[in-house]
Coordinates of C-alpha atoms and ligand atoms in Angstrom, one line a residue:
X1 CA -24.9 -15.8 87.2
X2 CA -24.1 -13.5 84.5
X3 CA -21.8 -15.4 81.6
X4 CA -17.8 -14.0 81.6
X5 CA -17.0 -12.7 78.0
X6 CA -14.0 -14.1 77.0
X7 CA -12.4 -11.1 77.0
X8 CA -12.8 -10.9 80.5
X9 CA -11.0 -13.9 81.1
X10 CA -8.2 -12.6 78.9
X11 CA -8.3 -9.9 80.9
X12 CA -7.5 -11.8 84.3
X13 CA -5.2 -13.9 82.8
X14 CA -3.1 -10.8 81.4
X15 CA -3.2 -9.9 85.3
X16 CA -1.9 -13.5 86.1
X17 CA 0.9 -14.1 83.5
X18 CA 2.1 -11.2 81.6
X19 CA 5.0 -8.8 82.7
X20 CA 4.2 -5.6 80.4
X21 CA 7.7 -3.3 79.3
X22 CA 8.2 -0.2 80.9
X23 CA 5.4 -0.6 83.6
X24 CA 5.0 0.2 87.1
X25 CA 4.2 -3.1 88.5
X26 CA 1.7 -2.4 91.5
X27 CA -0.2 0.3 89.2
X28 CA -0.7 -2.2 86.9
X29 CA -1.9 -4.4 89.6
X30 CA -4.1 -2.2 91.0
X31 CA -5.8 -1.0 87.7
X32 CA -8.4 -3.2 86.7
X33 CA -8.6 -3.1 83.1
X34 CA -7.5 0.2 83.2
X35 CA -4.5 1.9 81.8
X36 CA -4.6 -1.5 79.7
X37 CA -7.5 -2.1 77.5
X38 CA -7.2 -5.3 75.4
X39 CA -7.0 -3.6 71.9
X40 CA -8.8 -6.8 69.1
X41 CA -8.8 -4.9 66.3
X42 CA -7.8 -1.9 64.0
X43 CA -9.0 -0.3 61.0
X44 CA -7.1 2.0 59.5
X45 CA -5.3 4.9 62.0
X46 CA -8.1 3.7 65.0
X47 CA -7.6 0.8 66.8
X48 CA -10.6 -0.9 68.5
X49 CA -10.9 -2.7 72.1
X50 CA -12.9 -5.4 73.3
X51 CA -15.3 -2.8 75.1
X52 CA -15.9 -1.9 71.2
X53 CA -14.5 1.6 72.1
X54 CA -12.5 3.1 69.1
X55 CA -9.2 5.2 69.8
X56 CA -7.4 7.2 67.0
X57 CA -3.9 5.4 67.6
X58 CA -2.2 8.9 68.6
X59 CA 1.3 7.0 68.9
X60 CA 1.7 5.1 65.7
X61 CA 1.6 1.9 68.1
X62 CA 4.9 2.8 70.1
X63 CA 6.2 5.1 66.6
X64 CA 6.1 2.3 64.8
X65 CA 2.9 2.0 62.3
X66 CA 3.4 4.3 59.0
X67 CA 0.6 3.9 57.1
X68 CA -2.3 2.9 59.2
X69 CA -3.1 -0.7 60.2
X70 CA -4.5 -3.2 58.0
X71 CA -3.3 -1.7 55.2
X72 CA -4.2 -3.9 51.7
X73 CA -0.9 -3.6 50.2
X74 CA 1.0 -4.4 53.0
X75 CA -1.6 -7.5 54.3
X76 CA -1.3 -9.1 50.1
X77 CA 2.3 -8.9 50.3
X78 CA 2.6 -10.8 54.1
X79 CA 0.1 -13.6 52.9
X80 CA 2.0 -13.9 49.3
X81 CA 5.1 -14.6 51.2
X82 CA 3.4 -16.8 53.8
X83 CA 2.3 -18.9 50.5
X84 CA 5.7 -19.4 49.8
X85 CA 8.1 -19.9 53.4
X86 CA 7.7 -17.9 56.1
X87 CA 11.3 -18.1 57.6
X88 CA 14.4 -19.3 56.5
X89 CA 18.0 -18.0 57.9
X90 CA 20.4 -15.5 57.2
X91 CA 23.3 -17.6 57.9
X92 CA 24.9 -18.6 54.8
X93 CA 21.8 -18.9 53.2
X94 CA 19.9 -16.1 51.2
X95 CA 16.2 -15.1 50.9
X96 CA 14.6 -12.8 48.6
X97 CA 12.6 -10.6 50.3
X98 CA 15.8 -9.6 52.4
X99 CA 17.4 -8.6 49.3
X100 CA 14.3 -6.9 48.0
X101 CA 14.1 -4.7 50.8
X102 CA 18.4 -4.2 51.3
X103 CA 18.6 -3.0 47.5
X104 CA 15.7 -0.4 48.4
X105 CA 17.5 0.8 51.5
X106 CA 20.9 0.7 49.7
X107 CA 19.3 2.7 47.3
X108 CA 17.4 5.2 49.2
X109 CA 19.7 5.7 52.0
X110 CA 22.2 8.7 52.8
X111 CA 25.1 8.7 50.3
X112 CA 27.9 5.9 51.0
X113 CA 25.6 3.3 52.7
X114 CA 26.5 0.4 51.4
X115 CA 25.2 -2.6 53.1
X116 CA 22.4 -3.6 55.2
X117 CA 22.8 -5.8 58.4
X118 CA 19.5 -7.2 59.9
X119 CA 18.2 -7.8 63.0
X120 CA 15.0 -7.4 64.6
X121 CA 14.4 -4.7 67.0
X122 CA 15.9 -1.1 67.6
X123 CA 18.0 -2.1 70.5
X124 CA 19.4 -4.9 68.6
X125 CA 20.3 -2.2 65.6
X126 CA 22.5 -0.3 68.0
X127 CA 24.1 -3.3 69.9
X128 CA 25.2 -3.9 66.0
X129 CA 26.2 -1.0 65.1
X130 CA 28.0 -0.2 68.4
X131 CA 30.2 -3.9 68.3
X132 CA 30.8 -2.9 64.4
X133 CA 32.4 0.4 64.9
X134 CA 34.3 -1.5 67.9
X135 CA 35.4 -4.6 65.8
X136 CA 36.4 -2.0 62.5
X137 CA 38.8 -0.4 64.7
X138 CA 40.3 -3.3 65.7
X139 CA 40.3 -5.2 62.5
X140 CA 41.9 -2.0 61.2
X141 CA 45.1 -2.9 64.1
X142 CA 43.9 0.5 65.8
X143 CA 42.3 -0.9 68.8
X144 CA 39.9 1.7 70.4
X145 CA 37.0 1.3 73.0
X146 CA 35.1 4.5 74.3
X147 CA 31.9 5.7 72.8
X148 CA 30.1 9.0 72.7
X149 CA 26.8 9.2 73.2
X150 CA 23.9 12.5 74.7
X151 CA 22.9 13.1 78.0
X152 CA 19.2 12.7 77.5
X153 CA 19.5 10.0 74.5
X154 CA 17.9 6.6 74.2
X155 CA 18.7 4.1 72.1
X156 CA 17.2 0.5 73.4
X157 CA 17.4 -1.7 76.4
X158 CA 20.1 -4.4 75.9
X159 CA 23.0 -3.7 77.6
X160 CA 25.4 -1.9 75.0
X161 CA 22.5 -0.2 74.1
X162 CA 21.6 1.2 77.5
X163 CA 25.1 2.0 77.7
X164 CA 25.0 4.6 75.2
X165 CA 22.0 5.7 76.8
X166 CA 21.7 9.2 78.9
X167 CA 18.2 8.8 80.5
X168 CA 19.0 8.4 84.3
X169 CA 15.6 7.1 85.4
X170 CA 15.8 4.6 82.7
X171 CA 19.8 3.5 82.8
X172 CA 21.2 4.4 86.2
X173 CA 20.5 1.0 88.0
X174 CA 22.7 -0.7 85.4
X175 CA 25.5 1.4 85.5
X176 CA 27.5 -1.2 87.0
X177 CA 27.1 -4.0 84.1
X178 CA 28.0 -0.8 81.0
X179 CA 30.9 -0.2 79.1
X180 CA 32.1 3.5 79.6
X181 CA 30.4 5.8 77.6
X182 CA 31.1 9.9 77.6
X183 CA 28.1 11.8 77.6
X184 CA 27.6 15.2 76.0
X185 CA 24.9 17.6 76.9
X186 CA 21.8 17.4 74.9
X187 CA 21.8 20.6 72.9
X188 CA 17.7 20.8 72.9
X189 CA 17.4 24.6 74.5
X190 CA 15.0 23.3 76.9
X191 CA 17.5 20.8 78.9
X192 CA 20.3 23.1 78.3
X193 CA 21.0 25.9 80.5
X194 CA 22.4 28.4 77.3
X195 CA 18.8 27.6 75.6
X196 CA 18.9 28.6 72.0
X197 CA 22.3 29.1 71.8
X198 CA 23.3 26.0 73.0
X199 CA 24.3 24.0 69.7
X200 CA 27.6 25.9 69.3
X201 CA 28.4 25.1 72.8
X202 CA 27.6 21.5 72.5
X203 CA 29.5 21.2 69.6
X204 CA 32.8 22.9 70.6
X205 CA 32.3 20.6 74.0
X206 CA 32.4 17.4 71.4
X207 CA 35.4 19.1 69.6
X208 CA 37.4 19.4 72.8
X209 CA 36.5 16.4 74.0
X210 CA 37.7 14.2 70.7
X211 CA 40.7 16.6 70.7
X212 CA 41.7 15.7 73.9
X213 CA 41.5 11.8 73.2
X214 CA 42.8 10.7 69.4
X215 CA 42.7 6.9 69.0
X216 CA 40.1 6.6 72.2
X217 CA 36.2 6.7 70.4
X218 CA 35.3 4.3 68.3
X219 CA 32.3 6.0 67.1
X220 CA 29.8 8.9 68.6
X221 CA 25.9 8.1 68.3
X222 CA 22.9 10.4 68.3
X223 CA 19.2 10.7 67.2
X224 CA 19.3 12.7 64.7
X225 CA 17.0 15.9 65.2
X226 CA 14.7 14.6 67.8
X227 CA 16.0 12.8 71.2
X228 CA 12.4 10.6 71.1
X229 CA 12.3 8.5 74.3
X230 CA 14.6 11.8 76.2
X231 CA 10.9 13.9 76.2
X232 CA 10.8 15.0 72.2
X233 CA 13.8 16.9 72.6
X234 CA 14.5 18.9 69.6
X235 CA 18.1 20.0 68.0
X236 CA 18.6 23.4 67.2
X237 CA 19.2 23.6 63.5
X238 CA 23.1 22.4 62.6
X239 CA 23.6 20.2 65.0
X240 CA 23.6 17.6 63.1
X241 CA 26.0 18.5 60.7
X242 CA 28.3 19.6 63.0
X243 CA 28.5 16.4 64.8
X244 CA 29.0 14.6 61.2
X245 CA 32.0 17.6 60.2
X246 CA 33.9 17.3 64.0
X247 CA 33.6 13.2 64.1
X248 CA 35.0 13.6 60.4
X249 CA 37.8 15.7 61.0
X250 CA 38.8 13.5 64.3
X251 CA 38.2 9.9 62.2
X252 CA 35.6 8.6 64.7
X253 CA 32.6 7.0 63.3
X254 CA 29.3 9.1 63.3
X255 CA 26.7 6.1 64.3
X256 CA 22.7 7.9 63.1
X257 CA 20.1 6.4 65.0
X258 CA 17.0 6.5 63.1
X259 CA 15.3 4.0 64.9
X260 CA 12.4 6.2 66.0
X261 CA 13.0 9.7 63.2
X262 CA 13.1 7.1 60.3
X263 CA 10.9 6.8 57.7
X264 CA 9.0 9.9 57.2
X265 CA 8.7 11.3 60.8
X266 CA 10.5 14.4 60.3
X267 CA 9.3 15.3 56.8
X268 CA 11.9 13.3 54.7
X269 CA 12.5 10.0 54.7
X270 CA 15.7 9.4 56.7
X271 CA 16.4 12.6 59.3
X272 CA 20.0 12.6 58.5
X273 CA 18.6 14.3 55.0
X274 CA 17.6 17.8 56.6
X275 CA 21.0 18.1 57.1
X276 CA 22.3 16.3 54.2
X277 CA 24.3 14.0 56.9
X278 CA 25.8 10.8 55.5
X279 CA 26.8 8.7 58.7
X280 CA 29.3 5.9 58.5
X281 CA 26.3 3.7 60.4
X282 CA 22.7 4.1 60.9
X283 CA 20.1 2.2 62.4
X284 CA 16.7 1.5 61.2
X285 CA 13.4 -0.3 63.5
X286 CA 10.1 0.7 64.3
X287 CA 8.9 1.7 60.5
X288 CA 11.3 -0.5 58.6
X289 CA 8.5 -3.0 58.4
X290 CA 5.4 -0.6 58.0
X291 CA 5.4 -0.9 61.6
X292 CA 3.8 -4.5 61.0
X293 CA 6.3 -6.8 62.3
X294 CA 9.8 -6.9 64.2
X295 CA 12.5 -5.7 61.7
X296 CA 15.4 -4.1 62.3
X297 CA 18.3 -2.9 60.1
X298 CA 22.0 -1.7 60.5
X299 CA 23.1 0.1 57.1
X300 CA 27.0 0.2 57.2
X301 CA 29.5 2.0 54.6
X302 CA 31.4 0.3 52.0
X303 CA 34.9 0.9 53.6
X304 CA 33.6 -0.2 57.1
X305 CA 32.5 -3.7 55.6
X306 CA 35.6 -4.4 53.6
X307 CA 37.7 -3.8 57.1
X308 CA 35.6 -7.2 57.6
X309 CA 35.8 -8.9 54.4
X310 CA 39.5 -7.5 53.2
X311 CA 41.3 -11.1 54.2
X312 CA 42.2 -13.0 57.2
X313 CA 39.6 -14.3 59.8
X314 CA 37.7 -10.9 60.5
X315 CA 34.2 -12.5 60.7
X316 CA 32.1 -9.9 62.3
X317 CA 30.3 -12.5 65.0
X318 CA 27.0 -11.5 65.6
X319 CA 23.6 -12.7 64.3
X320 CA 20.1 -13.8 65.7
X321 CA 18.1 -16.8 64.4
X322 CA 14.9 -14.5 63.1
X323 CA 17.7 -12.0 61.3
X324 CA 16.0 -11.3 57.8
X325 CA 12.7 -12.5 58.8
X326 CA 10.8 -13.5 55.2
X327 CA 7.3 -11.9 56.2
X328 CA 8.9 -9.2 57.8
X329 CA 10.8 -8.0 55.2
X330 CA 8.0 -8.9 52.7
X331 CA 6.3 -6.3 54.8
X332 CA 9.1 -3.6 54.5
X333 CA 9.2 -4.2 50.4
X334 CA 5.4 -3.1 50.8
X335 CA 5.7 -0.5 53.1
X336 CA 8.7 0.8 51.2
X337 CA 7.0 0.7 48.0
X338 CA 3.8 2.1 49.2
X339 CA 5.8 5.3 50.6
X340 CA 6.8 6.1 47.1
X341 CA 3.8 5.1 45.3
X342 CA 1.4 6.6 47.5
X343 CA 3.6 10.5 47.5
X344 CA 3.4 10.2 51.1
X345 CA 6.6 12.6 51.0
X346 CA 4.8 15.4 49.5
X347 CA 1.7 15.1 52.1
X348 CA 4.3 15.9 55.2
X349 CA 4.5 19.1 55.1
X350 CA 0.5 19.9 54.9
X351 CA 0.0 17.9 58.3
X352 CA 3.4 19.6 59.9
X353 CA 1.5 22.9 59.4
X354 CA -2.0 21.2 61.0
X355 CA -0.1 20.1 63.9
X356 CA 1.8 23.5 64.5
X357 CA -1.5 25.4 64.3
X358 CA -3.8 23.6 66.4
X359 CA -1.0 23.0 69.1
X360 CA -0.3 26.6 69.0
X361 CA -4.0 26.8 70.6
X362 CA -2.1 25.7 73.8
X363 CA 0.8 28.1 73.5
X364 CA -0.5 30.0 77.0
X365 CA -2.2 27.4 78.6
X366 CA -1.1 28.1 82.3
X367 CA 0.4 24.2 82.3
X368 CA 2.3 24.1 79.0
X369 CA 6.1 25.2 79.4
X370 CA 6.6 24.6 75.3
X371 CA 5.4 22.2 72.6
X372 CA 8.2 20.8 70.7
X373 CA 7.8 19.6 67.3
X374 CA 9.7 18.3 64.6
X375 CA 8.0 16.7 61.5
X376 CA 5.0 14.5 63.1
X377 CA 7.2 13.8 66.3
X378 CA 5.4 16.2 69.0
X379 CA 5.8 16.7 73.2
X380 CA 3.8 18.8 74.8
X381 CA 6.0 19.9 77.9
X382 CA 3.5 19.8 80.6
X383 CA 4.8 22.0 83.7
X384 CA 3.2 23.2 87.6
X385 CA 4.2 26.7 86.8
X386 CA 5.1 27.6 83.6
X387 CA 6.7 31.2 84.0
X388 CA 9.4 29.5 86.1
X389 CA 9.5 26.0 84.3
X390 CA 8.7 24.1 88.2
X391 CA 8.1 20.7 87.0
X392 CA 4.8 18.6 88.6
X393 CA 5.9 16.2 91.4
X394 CA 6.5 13.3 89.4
X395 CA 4.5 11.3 91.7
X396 CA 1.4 12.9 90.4
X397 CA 2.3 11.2 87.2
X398 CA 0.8 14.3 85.2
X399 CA 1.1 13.2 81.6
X400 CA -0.4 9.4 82.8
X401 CA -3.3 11.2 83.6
X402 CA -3.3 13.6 80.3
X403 CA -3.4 10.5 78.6
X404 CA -6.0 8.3 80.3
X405 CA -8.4 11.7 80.4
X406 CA -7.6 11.8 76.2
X407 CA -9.1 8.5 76.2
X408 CA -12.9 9.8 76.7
X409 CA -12.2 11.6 73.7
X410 CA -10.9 9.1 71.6
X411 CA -7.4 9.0 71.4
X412 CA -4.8 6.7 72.6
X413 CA -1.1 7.8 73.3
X414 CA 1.5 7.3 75.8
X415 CA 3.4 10.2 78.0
X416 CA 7.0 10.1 78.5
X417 CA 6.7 11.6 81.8
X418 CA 4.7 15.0 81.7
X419 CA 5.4 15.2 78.0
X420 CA 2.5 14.2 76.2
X421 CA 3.4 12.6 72.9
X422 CA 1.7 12.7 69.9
X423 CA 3.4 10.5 67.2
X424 CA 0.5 10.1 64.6
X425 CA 1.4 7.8 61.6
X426 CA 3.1 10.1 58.5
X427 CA 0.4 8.5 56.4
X428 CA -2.8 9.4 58.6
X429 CA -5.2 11.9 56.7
X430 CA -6.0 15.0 57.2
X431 CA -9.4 14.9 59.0
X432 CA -8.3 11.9 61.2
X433 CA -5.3 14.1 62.1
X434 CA -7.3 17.2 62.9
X435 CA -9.4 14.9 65.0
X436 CA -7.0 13.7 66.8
X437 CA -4.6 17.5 67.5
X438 CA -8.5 19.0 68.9
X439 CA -9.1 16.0 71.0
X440 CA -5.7 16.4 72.2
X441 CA -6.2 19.8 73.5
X442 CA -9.4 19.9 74.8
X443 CA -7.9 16.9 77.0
X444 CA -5.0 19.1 78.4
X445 CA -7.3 22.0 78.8
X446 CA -10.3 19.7 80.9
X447 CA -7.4 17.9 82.8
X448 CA -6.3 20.7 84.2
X449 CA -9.3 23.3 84.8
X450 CA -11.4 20.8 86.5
X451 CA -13.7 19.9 83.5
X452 CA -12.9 16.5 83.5
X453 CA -15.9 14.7 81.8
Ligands
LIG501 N1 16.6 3.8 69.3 C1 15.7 4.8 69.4 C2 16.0 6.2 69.0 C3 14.4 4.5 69.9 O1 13.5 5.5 70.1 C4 14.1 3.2 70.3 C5 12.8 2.9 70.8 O2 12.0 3.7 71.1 C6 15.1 2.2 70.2 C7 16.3 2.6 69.6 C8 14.8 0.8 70.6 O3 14.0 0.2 69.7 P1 13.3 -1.2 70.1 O4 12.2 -0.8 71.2 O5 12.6 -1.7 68.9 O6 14.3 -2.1 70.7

């Protein structure tokens, strides 16, 4: 009898015992080791499996990995700090790589951030953020409780933040346990029926609406530039800013959620800077760690703090035992560091250009409705007929099948849908890159015309 390899039997036991996020239970039952592979090692932007196959990770590792995996400077600093303790708490107690990494951000951040807030995933950034704006209103003796959020917009999976969430596949089933949240249209021209000219009609929706309701929102919240997890959907230009100059003028809180266009994914380190947007809260995830570990990190204002610290019991109640994680933030100092000392910043627009020029190669493939890119965030809109936009039954589960074909060629990503992401890490060179856009399109070209290999 021929001997099981132990990743066999790891295989199996996934089978038996794991429950994997955001997937569809029986296909994963059915699937052998297949959409899964059991991934044992990295170098670099590839990521290995225990088949000894080699993928170019095409999705940062769920948009989280910024400058490759196994990076030197980021591995010294985790093992210096696990020479030293690994955790300690938050909770009336400090730690030093905490601070290290808060002073950077404090520094670094928009104009007017003041303090840093940690926790440890995007979802729990947002759930911060959002009982923040609530509790400054209220410890300001102006009680107020709706929120503001985009059709189309995702900002984690706990409940406040699916609450604020507009993806109906994703957040309908739990619309009996929300809070109330008013949803405006997204203003990317290809959900919107005006198209191109829909940011001025978004925006004057927004004004009306906080017109119509002074005192009401605590705070509106957005992805700045790029709705990620909605299908790559990308703002017209001045969006942003108009969000930030209406939420101004009606004194509710602009919350910036840069848990997925953070750290270099649209060509400057924070999104809210193409607009020159300073919001009164933003949250950080995903990269705020090099992608390495959980981190996660709400960056308040100066005047939204002291409405918690200005006398009288105003103790903003929330906190989770791994908040400020040593080796996690050990890992941010590194990754933080490493973005500056490495230029990364100046490197963006080179691969921006590369990533424009081969996708354009699909620009009349009969299947493609649009690609949609800002910075190194890319969708691919795949579509049955593109001259009237019919989308694919979703049953065919299109962009699933993109993805599993890209696989013979080396690249691993995940669809949202029929849009193809491509998510490569800001820091992934040149000829990996190139690698990675060509594999990408000969994949959607074989998929569809039959020449599946
Ligand atoms: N916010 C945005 C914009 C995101 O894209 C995501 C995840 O993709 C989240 C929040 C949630 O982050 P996490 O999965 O770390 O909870």
């Amino acid at each position: 009898m021929p001997m099981k390899k132990p990743a066999d039997d790891l295989i199996a036991a996934d089978k038996q015992c794991l429950w994997h996020p955001f997937t569809p239970g029986q296909i994963w039952l059915d699937s052998g080791d297949e959409p899964a592979r059991l991934i044992v090692e990295a170098q670099g932007f590839r990521l290995i499996d225990s088949r000894g196959d080699s993928f170019i990770d095409g999705f940062s590792s769920l948009w989280c990995n910024l400058h490759g995996h196994r990076v030197p400077q980021i591995d010294a600093a985790i093992r210096a700090q696990l020479e030293k303790v690994s955790h300690t708490t938050l909770l009336g107690h400090a730690s030093g790589p905490s601070i290290e990494l808060g002073r950077r951000l404090v520094q670094h951040a928009p104009p007017g951030l003041a303090r840093v807030f940690y926790s440890d995933s995007g979802a729990t950034a947002v759930e911060v953020a959002l009982k923040m704006a609530y509790q400054y209103w209220l410890n300001r003796g102006r009680p107020r409780r709706r929120f503001m959020a985009l059709q189309h917009g995702y900002h984690g999976d706990t409940i406040g933040a699916v609450s604020v969430g507009g993806i109906d596949s994703f957040h309908q089933i739990f619309r009996p346990m929300l809070f109330e949240t008013t949803l405006m249209p997204s203003p990317c021209p290809y959900v919107h029926p005006l198209g191109a000219s829909a940011v001025p009609a978004v925006l004057e929706q927004i004004e009306q609406a906080l017109a119509a309701a002074p005192e009401e929102y605590c705070a509106m919240i957005v992805e700045p530039l790029v709705q990620g997890a909605g299908g790559m959907l990308t703002h017209g230009e001045g969006f942003l800013a108009g969000v930030r100059e209406i939420t101004r003028r009606h004194d509710v809180l602009l919350i910036v959620d840069e848990v997925a266009t953070g750290f270099c994914r649209t060509g400057r380190l924070f999104a809210c800077e193409n607009e020159d947007v300073a919001p009164d809260l933003m949250c950080l995830g995903k990269g705020l760690s090099g992608g390495y570990l959980p981190l996660a990190a709400t960056l308040a204002t100066r005047e939204i703090f002291d409405a918690f610290s200005d006398g009288g019991d105003k103790t903003f109640f929330h906190g989770h035992t791994f908040t400020g994680n040593a080796l996690a933030c050990a890992a941010g100092v590194a990754s933080f560091d490493l973005i500056f000392s490495s230029g990364l910043l100046d490197t963006l627009s080179a691969k921006e250009e590369l990533i424009a020029r081969r996708l354009g190669e699909l620009a009349d493939h009969p299947h493609v409705a649009e690609v949609r890119q800002r910075g190194m965030m890319v969708g691919v809109q795949l579509v049955q007929d593109r001259a009237a936009r019919q989308e694919f039954d979703p049953a065919l589960r299109t962009g699933a099948g993109v993805c599993m074909h890209a696989r013979r060629h080396g690249v691993l990503t995940r669809p949202l849908g029929d849009v193809v992401v491509l998510m490569p890490a800001p820091a992934m060179d040149l000829a990996t890159l190139d690698e990675l856009l060509k594999a990408t399109v000969t994949s959607i070209r074989e998929y569809f015309d039959g020449t599946r290999i």
